[in-house]
Short mmCIF file of C-alpha atoms and ligand atoms in Angstrom, two decimals:
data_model
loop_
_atom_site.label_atom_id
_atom_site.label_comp_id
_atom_site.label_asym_id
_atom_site.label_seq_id
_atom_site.Cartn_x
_atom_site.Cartn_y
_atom_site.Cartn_z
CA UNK Y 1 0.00 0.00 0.00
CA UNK Y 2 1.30 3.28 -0.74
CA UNK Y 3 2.62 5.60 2.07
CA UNK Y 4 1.15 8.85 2.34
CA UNK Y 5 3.25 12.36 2.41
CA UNK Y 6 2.94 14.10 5.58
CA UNK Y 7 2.46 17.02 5.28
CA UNK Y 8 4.64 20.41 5.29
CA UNK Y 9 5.06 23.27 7.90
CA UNK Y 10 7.87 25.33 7.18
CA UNK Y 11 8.73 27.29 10.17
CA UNK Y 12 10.30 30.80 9.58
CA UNK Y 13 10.92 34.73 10.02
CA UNK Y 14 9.41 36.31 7.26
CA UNK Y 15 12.43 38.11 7.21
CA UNK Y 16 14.57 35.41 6.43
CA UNK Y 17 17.04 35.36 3.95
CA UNK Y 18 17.68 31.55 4.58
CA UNK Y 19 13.68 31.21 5.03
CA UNK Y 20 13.58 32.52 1.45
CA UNK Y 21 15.73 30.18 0.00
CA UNK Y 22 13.53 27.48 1.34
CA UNK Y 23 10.74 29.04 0.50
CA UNK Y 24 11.01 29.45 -2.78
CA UNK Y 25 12.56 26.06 -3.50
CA UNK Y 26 8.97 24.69 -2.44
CA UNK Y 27 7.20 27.37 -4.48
CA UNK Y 28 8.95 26.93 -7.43
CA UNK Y 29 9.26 22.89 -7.20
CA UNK Y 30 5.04 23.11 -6.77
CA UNK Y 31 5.17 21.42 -3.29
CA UNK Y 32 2.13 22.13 -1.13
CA UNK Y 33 3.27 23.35 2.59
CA UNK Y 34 2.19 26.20 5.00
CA UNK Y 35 4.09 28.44 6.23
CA UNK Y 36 4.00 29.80 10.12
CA UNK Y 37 5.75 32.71 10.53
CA UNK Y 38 7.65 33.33 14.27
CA UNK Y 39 8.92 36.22 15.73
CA UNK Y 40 12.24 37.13 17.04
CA UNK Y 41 12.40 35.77 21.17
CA UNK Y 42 9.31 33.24 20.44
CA UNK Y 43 10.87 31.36 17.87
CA UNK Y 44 13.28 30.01 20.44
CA UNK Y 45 11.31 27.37 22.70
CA UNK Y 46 9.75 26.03 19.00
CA UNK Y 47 13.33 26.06 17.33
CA UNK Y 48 15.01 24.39 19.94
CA UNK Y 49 12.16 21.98 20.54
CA UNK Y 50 11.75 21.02 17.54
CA UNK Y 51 15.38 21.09 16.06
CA UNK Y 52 16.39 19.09 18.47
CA UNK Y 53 20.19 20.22 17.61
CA UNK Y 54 20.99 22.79 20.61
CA UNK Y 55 20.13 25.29 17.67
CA UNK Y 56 17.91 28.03 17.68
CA UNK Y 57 17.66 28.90 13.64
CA UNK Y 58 14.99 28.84 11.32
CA UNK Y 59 13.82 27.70 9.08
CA UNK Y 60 12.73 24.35 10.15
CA UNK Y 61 10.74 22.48 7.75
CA UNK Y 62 8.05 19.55 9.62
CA UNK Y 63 6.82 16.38 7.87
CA UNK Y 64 4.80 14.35 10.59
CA UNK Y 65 6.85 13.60 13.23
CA UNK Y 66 10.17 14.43 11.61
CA UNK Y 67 11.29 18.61 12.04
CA UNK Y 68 14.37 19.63 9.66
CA UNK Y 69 16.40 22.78 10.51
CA UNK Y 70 19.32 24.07 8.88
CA UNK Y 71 18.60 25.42 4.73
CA UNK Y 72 20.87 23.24 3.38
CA UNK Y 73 19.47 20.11 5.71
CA UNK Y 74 16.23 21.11 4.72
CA UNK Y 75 16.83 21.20 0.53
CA UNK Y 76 18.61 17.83 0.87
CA UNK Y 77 15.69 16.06 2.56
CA UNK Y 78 13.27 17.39 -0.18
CA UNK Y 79 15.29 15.96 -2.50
CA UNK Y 80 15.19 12.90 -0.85
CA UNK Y 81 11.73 12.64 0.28
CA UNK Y 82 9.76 14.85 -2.77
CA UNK Y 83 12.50 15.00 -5.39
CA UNK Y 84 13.97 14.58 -7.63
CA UNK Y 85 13.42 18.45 -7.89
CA UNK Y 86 13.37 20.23 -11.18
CA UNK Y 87 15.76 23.28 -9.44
CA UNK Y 88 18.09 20.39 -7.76
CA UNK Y 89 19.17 17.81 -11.31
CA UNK Y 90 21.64 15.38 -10.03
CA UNK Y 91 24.21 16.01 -12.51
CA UNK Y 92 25.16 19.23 -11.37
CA UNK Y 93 24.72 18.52 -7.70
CA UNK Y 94 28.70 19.09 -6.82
CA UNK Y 95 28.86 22.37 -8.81
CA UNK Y 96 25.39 22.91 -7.04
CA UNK Y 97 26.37 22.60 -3.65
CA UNK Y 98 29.29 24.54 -4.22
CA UNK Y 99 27.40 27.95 -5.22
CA UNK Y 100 25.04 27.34 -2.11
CA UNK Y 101 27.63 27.31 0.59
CA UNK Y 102 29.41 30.14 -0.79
CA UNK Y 103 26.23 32.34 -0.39
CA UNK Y 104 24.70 30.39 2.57
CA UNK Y 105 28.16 31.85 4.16
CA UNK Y 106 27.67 35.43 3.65
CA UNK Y 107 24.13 34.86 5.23
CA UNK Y 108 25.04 36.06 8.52
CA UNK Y 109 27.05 39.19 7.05
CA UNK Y 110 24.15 40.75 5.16
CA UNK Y 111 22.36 40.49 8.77
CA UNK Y 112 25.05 41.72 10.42
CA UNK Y 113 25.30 44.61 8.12
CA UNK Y 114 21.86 45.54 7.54
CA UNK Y 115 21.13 45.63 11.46
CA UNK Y 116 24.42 47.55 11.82
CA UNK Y 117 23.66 50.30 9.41
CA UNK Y 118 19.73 50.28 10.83
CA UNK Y 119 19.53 49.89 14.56
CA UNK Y 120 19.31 53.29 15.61
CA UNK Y 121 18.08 54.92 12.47
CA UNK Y 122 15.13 52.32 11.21
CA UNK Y 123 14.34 51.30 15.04
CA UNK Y 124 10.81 51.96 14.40
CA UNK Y 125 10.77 50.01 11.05
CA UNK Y 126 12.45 47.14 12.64
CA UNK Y 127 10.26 46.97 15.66
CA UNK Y 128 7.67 46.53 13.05
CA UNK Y 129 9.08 44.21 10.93
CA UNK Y 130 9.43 42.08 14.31
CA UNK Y 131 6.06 42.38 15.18
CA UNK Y 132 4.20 42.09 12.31
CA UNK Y 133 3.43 38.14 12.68
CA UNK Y 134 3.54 38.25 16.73
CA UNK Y 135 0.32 37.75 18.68
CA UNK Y 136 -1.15 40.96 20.46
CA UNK Y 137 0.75 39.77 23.83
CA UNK Y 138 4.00 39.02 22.01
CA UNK Y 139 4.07 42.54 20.47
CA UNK Y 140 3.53 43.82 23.56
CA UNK Y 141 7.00 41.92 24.92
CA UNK Y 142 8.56 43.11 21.88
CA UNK Y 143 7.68 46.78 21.82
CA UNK Y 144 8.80 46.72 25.70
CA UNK Y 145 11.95 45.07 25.31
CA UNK Y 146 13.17 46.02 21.99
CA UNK Y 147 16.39 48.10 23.72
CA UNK Y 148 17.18 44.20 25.15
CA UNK Y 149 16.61 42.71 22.09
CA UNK Y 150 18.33 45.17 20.10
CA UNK Y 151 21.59 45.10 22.78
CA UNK Y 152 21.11 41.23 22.68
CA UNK Y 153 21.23 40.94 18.84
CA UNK Y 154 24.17 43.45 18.96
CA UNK Y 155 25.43 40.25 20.99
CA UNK Y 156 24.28 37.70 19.04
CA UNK Y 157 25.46 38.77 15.45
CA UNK Y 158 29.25 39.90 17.06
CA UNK Y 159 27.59 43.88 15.21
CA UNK Y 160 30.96 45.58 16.57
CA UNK Y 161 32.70 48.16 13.78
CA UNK Y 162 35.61 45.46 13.06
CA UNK Y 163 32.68 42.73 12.64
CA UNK Y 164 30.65 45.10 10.24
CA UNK Y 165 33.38 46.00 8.38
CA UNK Y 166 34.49 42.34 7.82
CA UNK Y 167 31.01 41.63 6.54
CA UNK Y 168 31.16 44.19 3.81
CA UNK Y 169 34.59 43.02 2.74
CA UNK Y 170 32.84 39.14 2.30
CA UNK Y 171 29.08 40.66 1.11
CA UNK Y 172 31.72 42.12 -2.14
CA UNK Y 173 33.95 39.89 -2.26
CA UNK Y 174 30.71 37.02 -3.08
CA UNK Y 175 29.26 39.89 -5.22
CA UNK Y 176 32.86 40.08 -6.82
CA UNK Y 177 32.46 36.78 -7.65
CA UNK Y 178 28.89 36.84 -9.06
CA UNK Y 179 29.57 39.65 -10.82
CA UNK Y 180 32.23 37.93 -13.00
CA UNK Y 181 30.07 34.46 -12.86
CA UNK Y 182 27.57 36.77 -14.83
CA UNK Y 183 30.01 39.15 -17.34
CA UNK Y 184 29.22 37.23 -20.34
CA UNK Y 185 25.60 37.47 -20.03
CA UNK Y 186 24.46 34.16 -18.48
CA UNK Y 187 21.69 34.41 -16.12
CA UNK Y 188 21.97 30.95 -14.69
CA UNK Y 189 25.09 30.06 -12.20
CA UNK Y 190 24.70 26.33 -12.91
CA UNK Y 191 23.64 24.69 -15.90
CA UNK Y 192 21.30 26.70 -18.70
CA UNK Y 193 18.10 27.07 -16.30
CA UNK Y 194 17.29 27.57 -12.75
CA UNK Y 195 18.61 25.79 -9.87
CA UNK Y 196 19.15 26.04 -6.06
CA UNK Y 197 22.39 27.59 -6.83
CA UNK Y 198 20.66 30.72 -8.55
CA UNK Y 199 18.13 30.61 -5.73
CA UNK Y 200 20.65 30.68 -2.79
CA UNK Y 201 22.23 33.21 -4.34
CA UNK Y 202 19.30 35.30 -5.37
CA UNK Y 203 17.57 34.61 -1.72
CA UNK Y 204 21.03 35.65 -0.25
CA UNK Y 205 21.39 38.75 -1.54
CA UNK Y 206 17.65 39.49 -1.08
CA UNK Y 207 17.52 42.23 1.65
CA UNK Y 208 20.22 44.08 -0.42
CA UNK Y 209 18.70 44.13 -3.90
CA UNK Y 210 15.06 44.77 -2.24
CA UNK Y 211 13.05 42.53 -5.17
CA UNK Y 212 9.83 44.43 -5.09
CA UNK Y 213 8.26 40.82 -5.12
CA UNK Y 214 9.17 40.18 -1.70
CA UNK Y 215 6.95 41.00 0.99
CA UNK Y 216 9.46 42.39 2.92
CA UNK Y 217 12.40 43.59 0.98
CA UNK Y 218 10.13 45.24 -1.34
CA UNK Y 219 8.09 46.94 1.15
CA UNK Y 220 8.18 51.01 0.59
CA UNK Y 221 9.39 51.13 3.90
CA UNK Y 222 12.20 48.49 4.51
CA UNK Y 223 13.68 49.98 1.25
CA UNK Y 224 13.37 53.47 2.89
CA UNK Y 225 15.06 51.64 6.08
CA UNK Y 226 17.75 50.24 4.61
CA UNK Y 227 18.35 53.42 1.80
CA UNK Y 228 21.71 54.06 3.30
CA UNK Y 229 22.91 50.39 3.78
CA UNK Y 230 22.19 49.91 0.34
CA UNK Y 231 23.37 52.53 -2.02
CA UNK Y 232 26.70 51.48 -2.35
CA UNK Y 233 25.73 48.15 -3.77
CA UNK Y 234 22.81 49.43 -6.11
CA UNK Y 235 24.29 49.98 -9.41
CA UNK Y 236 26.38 46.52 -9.02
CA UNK Y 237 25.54 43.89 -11.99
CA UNK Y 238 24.92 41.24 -9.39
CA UNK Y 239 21.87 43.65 -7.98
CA UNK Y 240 20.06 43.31 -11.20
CA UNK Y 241 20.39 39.94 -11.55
CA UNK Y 242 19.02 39.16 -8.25
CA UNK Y 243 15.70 41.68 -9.22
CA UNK Y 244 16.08 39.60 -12.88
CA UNK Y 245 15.81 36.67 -10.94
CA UNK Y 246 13.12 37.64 -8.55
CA UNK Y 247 10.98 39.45 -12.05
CA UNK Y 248 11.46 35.73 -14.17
CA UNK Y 249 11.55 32.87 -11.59
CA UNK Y 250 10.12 33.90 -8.12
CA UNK Y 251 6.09 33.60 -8.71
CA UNK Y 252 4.06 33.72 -6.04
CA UNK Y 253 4.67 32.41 -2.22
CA UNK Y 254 2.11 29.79 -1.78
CA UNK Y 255 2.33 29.30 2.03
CA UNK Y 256 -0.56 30.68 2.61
CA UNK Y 257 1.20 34.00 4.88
CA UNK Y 258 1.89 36.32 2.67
N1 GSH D 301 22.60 27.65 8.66
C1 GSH D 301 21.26 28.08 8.89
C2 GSH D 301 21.26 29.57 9.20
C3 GSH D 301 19.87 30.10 9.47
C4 GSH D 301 19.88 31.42 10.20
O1 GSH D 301 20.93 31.98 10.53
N2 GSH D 301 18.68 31.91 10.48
C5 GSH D 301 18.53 33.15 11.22
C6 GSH D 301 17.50 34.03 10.55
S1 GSH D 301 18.03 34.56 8.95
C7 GSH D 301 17.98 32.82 12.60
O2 GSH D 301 17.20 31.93 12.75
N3 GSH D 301 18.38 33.61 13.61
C8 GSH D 301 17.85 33.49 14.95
C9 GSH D 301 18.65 32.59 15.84
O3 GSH D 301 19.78 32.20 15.50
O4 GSH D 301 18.14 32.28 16.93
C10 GSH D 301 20.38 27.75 7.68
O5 GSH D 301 20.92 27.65 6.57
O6 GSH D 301 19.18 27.52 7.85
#
């Protein structure tokens, strides 16, 4: 008899640069799931619980009984389990991989960055931005604590000048590379069509580029947020292609949040 799928609950921020790579992997590969966005604080009794890894990072993708965390845990096992995937061909998978880790490594860089260049002049925007999916009592916590949280994510993502400034050297060195990856006109990093690799990338660079399909990038505001943080990357090549990216391959997020 055959087994039946569980099914999906991705876990996320719907901030997420990592969440978005996920995200839009299931989108694009048509797999039904819902999405349940946490907020910043609450997310870490869930992630831990259901991790199960001493970690506290989402996304985290249920089936059933089983909880994934970790992006790159979480594209493997839907290969595995609901592949093989259009945007993951076996071929390629070395060349694949390779693209995904070098953007899945700048990750916590274009946090770092962002929050450094914002927290104190977008406090307002980000208080929102962590709110938005909380329960009435949660945004309550939030809008109480948020000098805590902001010291504690200070904390958390090492934001200290020599920190920040080390992000920006590895957010252009990666956009070095994709920049050259991309000279000759090719829109696909892998292959002649889409793949994880170009969605890493694209999901990656996300909260830089500000796709104006993204519920939260492309919001009027985040873009006013961020204005500063991102003007010195805005006329690079590897900008467009992200927006060419999001404009051709993105569609629409089918996790029933946004
Ligand atoms: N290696 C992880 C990184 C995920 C990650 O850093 N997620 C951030 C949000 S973008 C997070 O959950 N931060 C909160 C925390 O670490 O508690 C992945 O690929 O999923």
């Amino acid at each position: 008899m055959a087994k039946t799928m569980p099914p999906l609950t991705l876990y996320t921020f719907a901030m997420s640069h990592y969440s978005e790579k996920v995200r839009w992997t299931l989108d694009t590969s048509d797999i039904p799931y819902r999405e349940v966005c946490l907020s910043p604080a609450f997310h870490i009794a869930p992630a831990l619980r259901m991790g199960r890894r001493g970690q506290t990072t989402l996304p985290i993708l249920q089936a059933g009984q089983e909880a994934i965390q970790d992006s790159p845990r979480i594209l493997a096992w839907l290969q595995q389990h609901r592949g093989p995937l259009p945007v993951m061909p076996v071929a390629v998978t070395r060349p694949m991989r390779e693209v995904e880790q070098r953007f899945d490594a700048i990750g916590k860089d274009v946090a770092r960055y962002l929050y450094a260049h914002s927290f104190g002049s977008a406090d307002a925007h980000i208080v929102k931005l962590w709110t938005d999916h909380a329960s009435p009592w949660q945004a309550a916590i939030i809008r109480a604590t948020y000098p805590l949280m902001r010291w504690v994510f200070k904390q958390k993502l090492h934001i200290r000048p020599a920190r920040v400034a080390l992000a920006e050297d590895r957010i252009r060195l990666a956009m070095d590379w994709l920049d050259r990856e991309i000279a000759d006109g090719r829109h696909y990093l892998v292959g002649d069509r889409l793949t994880v690799a170009d969605i890493t990338a694209a999901a990656l660079l996300a909260p830089l580029a500000c796709p104006s399909q993204h519920p939260v990038y492309g919001d009027a505001a985040y873009r006013e947020g961020m204005k500063q943080a991102v003007a010195p990357w805005r006329q690079r090549p590897a900008m467009a292609w992200v927006r060419w990216m999001y404009d051709n391959h993105r569609g629409p997020m089918k996790g029933g949040v946004f």
